[in-house]
Each structure stands twice: as structure tokens, then as C-alpha cells.
Amino acid sequence: MMNSQLQKLNHAPSFSLLPKSSIHTNYLIRHGSPSLINTLPSHPVRQNHNNKKNSSSCVVIRASSGELGSSASVTTTATENKPVSVKAVVTVQVTAGELLSSIVVGPLDGFTDLLGKSLLLELVSAELDPKTGLEKDRIKGYGHKASRKDDEVIYESNFTIPARFGAVGAIEVENEYHNEIFIKTIDLQGFPNGSVNVPCNSWVQPKFDNPQKRIFFTNKSYIPSETPSGLKRLRELELENLRGNGEGERKTSDRIYDYDTYNDLGDPDSNEELARPVLGSKEHPYPRRCRTGRPRTKKDPLSETRSSSVYVPRNEEFSEIKELTFAGKTLKSVLHAFLPSLETALLNPELGFPYFKAIDSLFNEGVTLPKPKTGGFFQTIIPRLVKTITDGGDDLLLFETPEIINRDKFSWFRDEEFSRQTLAGLNPYSIELVTEWPLKSKLDPEIYGPPESLITTELVEKEIKGCMTVDEALKRKKMFILDYHDLYMPYVNKVREIEGTTLYGSRTLLFLTEDGTLRPVAIELTRPPVGDKPQWKQVFTPTWDATGCWLWRLAKAHVCAHDAGYHQLVIHWLRTHCATEPYIIAANRQLSAMHPIYRLLHPHFRYTMEINALARESLINAGGVIESSFSPAKYSIELSSAAYDQLWRFDMEALPADLIRRGMAVEDPTAEHGLKLTIEDYPFANDGLILWDAIKEWVGDYVNHYYPDPTLVESDTELQGWWTEVRTKGHADKKDEPWWPVLKTPENLIHILTTIIWVTAGHHAAVNFGQYMYAGYFPNKPTIARTNMPTEDPSEEFFNNFLKKPEMALLMCFPSQIQATKVMAVLDVLSNHSPDEEYLGEKLESSWAENPVINAAFERFNGNLKRLEGIIDERNTNLKLKNRVGAGVVPYELLKPFSTPGVTGMGVPNSISI
């Protein structure tokens, strides 16, 4: 079959995509043949070129020419003996911003349209001139506005492609308007074997602002060594344009990707209290972020000045859609407008909740907000939360009841739910197997006091009621720990100097029961020596007496605050958002848009740089939401730097490696996924490993298709440049670590790419989209503990007040009203799926659709994800799985691949888009 197809192609020189010498078996297998494409069954999942992504209004321009990689065939070109007439169709999105700016420059652009010279298109041959060895002359034409249909404006331009021009490999575009435009696609129609699609999805600046023509390559993917001769120079030029020269301040219209340290979190010029250390140095190691080039501050030459908006390359910004709300834009509105209004409504920032009924009132009575000047604004951006009381009156902030409280109002109070959430809650990444006994700190005892834990063998055996000895429990892998001791201890005394917060180092010991559930055994809280006071530490256990019960509840509140901080700062921000930005920057600087690995990774980088910039602007900055509402306060992001230094390793970001490192699994070739879980009913790991395997299979099929010869990986200059830059620039403070994976074989590449895609998709979904569900009722996951334990150096009055009204002691420990409501509002938005969300394995990219091998592999991937949905649904009805099913228990669905818009507690998007 394949041989007959090859013979037909080799005897059809009039329509060869490349010179006849380059059409051979390996090429056809890897890039697809017309016959195979034409016989391919239609794909059942949504395809990118039919998607309304990024569109509010669209302009489509029709021009004419030929190109590499038609959606119908790989052999679209002019004949050798006669020219071919083709038409180019360019789809350009019109955004709300463009419509507004057209009021100012409309007459100028109207004149441009009248002349029929809106866009200059230049068709580029994929082949060099065989006589001169130079690039062939471009075929030029102007697109003119033809019609408008719904949200698309159609431009048309006809081209005549001369004989022997060869395949069109790229199109250069010049924008003749005075506004930037967003080009979605360019379709070249009229070739004998079908149209050619050129995916763009990019902003193009006016030639008056940027005289460089934009380069767009066709759908065909090429590793560098296989680049058609006529495209080699353009391939290198486009990468040079994206790298920039590392100088000057970036403009909003720039597309330049470069690195810088996190030197823009502080604002020392505004207030010395807002000065923060630079993260990304020997003292404070950290991943790199995108360079903006803003001037340095006057008071700290190492820090960068802040601005009202933070530069990201133009194509990384959120889409502007006229009538659609994006979660990213909603978050920006909440941070910039809603939270200040909330602070106005709640005047006393220290005021706590006077009783638990006042917490419940957030969900049934609400908080009255002053009406914004733009009436109805809050209802528009966060309709879930803000209701209008009366026409023209104030707004009402009314929170939706989180699912965990909707199902069981008192679940947060129970020890078994506290334990269960370590396996199936918001942070399933912290629990570890206890492998060393007795527990002991690795910190310097001269500074932090005695390292030995007060959780002793005798205490543990008493708490587990003598069912086994500690030695037996260790051998049988029955003891687990949440260890926030050594990471937090260096910050305890510094944090305690800040009014309104406190901190301990903590250890929480849990015991695995015979029915596979966990039971908390003990909590140890420690304060290092300070001044003339020695180290203080105390162990709290579940007890039956009233005082002991309330002390236990207070100790749990402190641990929950520690876990909330670690989850947000390390598990969520550092390990997904922050660590991923270097992968994105390096990919755009080193991998051509036509590189198959760039096209594989690109969907997983959508909106991440913009959401990270927004985080630096208002969430993790000095005085931002994190610092004002989490226990570590001004040391929050510095603490994440310490975690990066001590704990982050790329080779441990893969799910199987992470589970093994924490003792939650061991390698077992005979077991499913090659791992045996230490706790069999571990919902995050149970579902996550199926998702990991599905991603790995898809990546394996993709990589093996483009790298059939293992030596191609090591000889791929762009690929090697990308991985080198990830290590030496993006994660420069760890560039000399021995644990970085080598990149020499397809197997190496598959593992690296699977890890990155897991982090951007599975890991992020597991720790992000359950935030409102689990932390929306803040007593379940308080972000801050504001008071010390009543037993730590108590005054007689303080301890007597605790004895008289212990409930008040717990409420005083919880976040203040303003802290709680600010965090709840932000978590609601962060947990929300946008209407334009792109889910893992849902959309077939146009460059994949043309290739029968990749198309079939993606179908398998999509099918595996749908099967995972069914498996999760089935597991959530199995009453034997007590860590995910039970009376009042929220089913574990965070790794179900697909979701509807809204706060659903499920869905795995491609990228870290919120």
C-alpha cells in the first residue's frame, strides 16, 4: 500500500511539495501522505481551527498562493509547467480594544481599506533557487476587505504562483493599518490537492510602529536538520527576533522573551517597609521570570520599579473578548477594584468573627458593599459573589456555600476529615511516610534548640492503643507525617515580630488504620529560642477532657494554616506557576514555531506568563493578598525561595518520582503503573497515575514519530539549546546540580516532556481547582493563625479567658474578617473555569490533524482521558474506598479531565491559565 503511494507521488512531479529527491519513505511516514490523509476518519474531538478561541470579532483576509502542508495534502504547489491561481483568506480577530481605538484612527484606516491595501502578504517558497542558491523572489499581494460575517471580517487577495515556485513554506505579513491586529489563520485556496493552512494566532503590529514583517510558517513541523532550504534563514531570523538583545525597557507591543530575577516584588521607593530581597541569587535561589527592563528603584539599585501593568510578550496576554468573561481578567478586576471596595466596607482590619454564626452569615446574609462609580460593575465581573440589593442601591457580597460545607457542615471539625484531606484534599503533596525514628530536626541546635522531637515511642504506642509497637508500625509502613518543622523554624521569630500573626514549626503524625484510613496521633508545635527564652515545644493529642479537646482543635488550626501556606507558596505557586515560566521563555527563544516539540508544548503554556505577571503585580508582591492574609506575612515568598533551595528538583517533579521520594510508593514492575502505593486508597495518586500514563503514552507516540532515529535527539540543535537554557538560565541557581536529566535519547525527551505537561496540567489542576471547595469555608483551611497557643507562656488573664470561652480563642486564632473575605473572593475566582478553557486532550491542533500518525495518537489520548472520567465516576461510587466516598464526603474529581465552566471541582486544563 505504502509503496504504491510512493510510486504515485514519485511520478507526480508537477505537484511535489519538495524536490523529488526529498520525497522518500521516511518523509512520508513522518509528515503524512495525501492518500493516508484522505482516508483518515474524521476526528471526533474539537479542532483548533474551528475553535472560537480568542475571538470577539474577527477579520478574515483572502489572499492567494501555495504552501507546505495543506489540510488535504502535502503536495500543494505550482506545477512545473504552468502557473497556479490561488486565493489567500486571512482571519483577523477584532477585539474590544481595537474597536475603541478605531474611533481615533478610523479615518486613516478607512482610507487604507478604500485603497485595498490593508495587509501586505508575501509568499515564501520552501525551496532555494537551484540556479543561484538564493531565496526565490517573494510573491506579493495586498489583502482587501471583502465582507463581514458574524465576528469575522473577510479580506481577499488573489495571487498567481509562477511555474517552478515550489511549495509555499511561509508567509510574511505587514500590517498597513495604524492599529495592531490579531491574525488567527491564513488559508491559501485553489491548489489542485486542497488548501494550505497557516496557523498564526498572533498580534501583528502596524508597520509604523514596527517595520519588521511578521513571519508565519505553514502547518508542517520540521526538526532543524530537515528544514526546507528556503526556510532556514527565516527560521533563525524569527528566533533572533524573539530573543531580543537584552537591552531597554519592554513595550507592551513587544514579543521579546528574556530572563530576569524576581526583583520587582518590593516597592522600597514607596515605603521602606515594602522593601523585599531579590529572589534569584546565591542567597535566595529562585527560578527566573520574564525580563521587563523597567528602571531600578532609587533606594535599592538591585530592585526594579513597579508599574501599573507588567510586561509580558504580546502573544502571552489574555484574550480580549467583548461579551465573554475570562477568569484571568476577572481576577485582575477583583484584585484592582473589588478588594479595595471590600476593605472600605470592613473598616477594622484586625476585627475577627465574634461567633461562628457570623461566619455562616457570609453565605446566607452577605456583606454590604458601597456601590462602585460604574454601577453594576461588580455584578458583571463576579456574578457568583455580588448581587444587587435594589436598583441604584448598594451591592451585596454573598458567597456560595462551598461543597464541603454543603454536604457536611461540621466536616471541618472532625479528625477523620482532617486526615482524609491529606490524601484527597487541596494539598495531597505533603504527606510522607515516616522512615526514620525517633523524629529529629536537622537544624543547628545552637540556634534552634534541641533537635529531638517530643513525639516519643511511649506517646505513640499509647495513642494507637497498643495495637502494635512503633517498630512494627515502621516496618509495616503505618506511620505518616506532615512535616513543616525545619522549613518554617528559621522564620518563626521573624514572623512573630509582625503584629497580627504568629508561627511555629510543626510536625503532625498520622497512623494508617486497618481500614485504610488515616488517624491523627499527635501534633508538635515548636518555637525556637528567642532572647532569654529557651526553645518552647509541646505535643498535643486527641483527648477526651474539655481542655485537651480545645487545645487539640487550636493545634489543628495552626497546622492547617501551615499547610495552607505551604500549599499556596510551594506546592501551587513555586512548583507549577513559577517553575514553568522558564520552560516557556526558553521554548520561545530556542524552538522555532515549526519545531514539532514547540507545537506539542505550546498549548500547555497558554496564559501562564500573564497570570504570573498578575501574581507579581497584586498577589505575591509586598503588601499583596498573600502577605496580608497568610501566616508568614512579609516572608511568604522568601519562604518559597527556601523551599526551592532545599526541596525543588526537576527529576522529582514527575508524579511517580514524587510519590517514591515521599515514601508513598515503591517501584514494582508487576504492579499497575510500575508502582505499588503505600496507601492503596490514595485518591490523588490513584487517579493521577492513570493521567500520568495517558500523557506519557501520547508524548511517546509523538516523540517517536518525529525522532525515529535516536541520534536525532542529540543532534537537534534547537532542542538541545532549549534544554540547556532551561537549566542554565531559567533555573540558573541550580544549573550545576547533578540530578538534571540528560537529553540524548527519545526516552530522555519523553520523560522531560511528560514531566512538564504533568506539572502544567495534572499537578496544577489537582492543587488549584479545589481551592474554593476546600478553603472557601476558611475554618477548614485557615490561611493564617493570629494568636499563640494558650499554653505558650500564657498570662493568667489570657489562659483564664481561654478556659471561660475556648470558642472565642479559636475565632481569635482564625483570620480576621477582612483577611477571610479577601481570600475567599480570590479563591472563588481561582477555582473558576473560564468559558474558553482548553482541556487536556480535547482539542486537536491543526498541525496534528494533517498527520495521520499524530492524529491517531491524539485520538487514543482523547479516548484514554474519557476512560479516566469513567473510572473516576466508578471509584466515587465504591463505598470500600473510604478516602473518597462516604456520608457527607466530597467525591474526589479534581483529576477528571473535562469540565463545564464555573467552580466545578473538576477539569484538567492544558495550561496554568489561572
GROMACS .gro file of C-alpha atoms in nm, residues 53 354 769 804 907:
model
    5
   53LYS     CA    1  -1.075   3.091   2.087
  354PRO     CA    2  -1.734   3.728   6.705
  769PHE     CA    3  -0.945   2.398   4.117
  804LYS     CA    4  -1.408   3.050   8.013
  907GLY     CA    5  -1.138   1.952   3.490
   0.00000   0.00000   0.00000
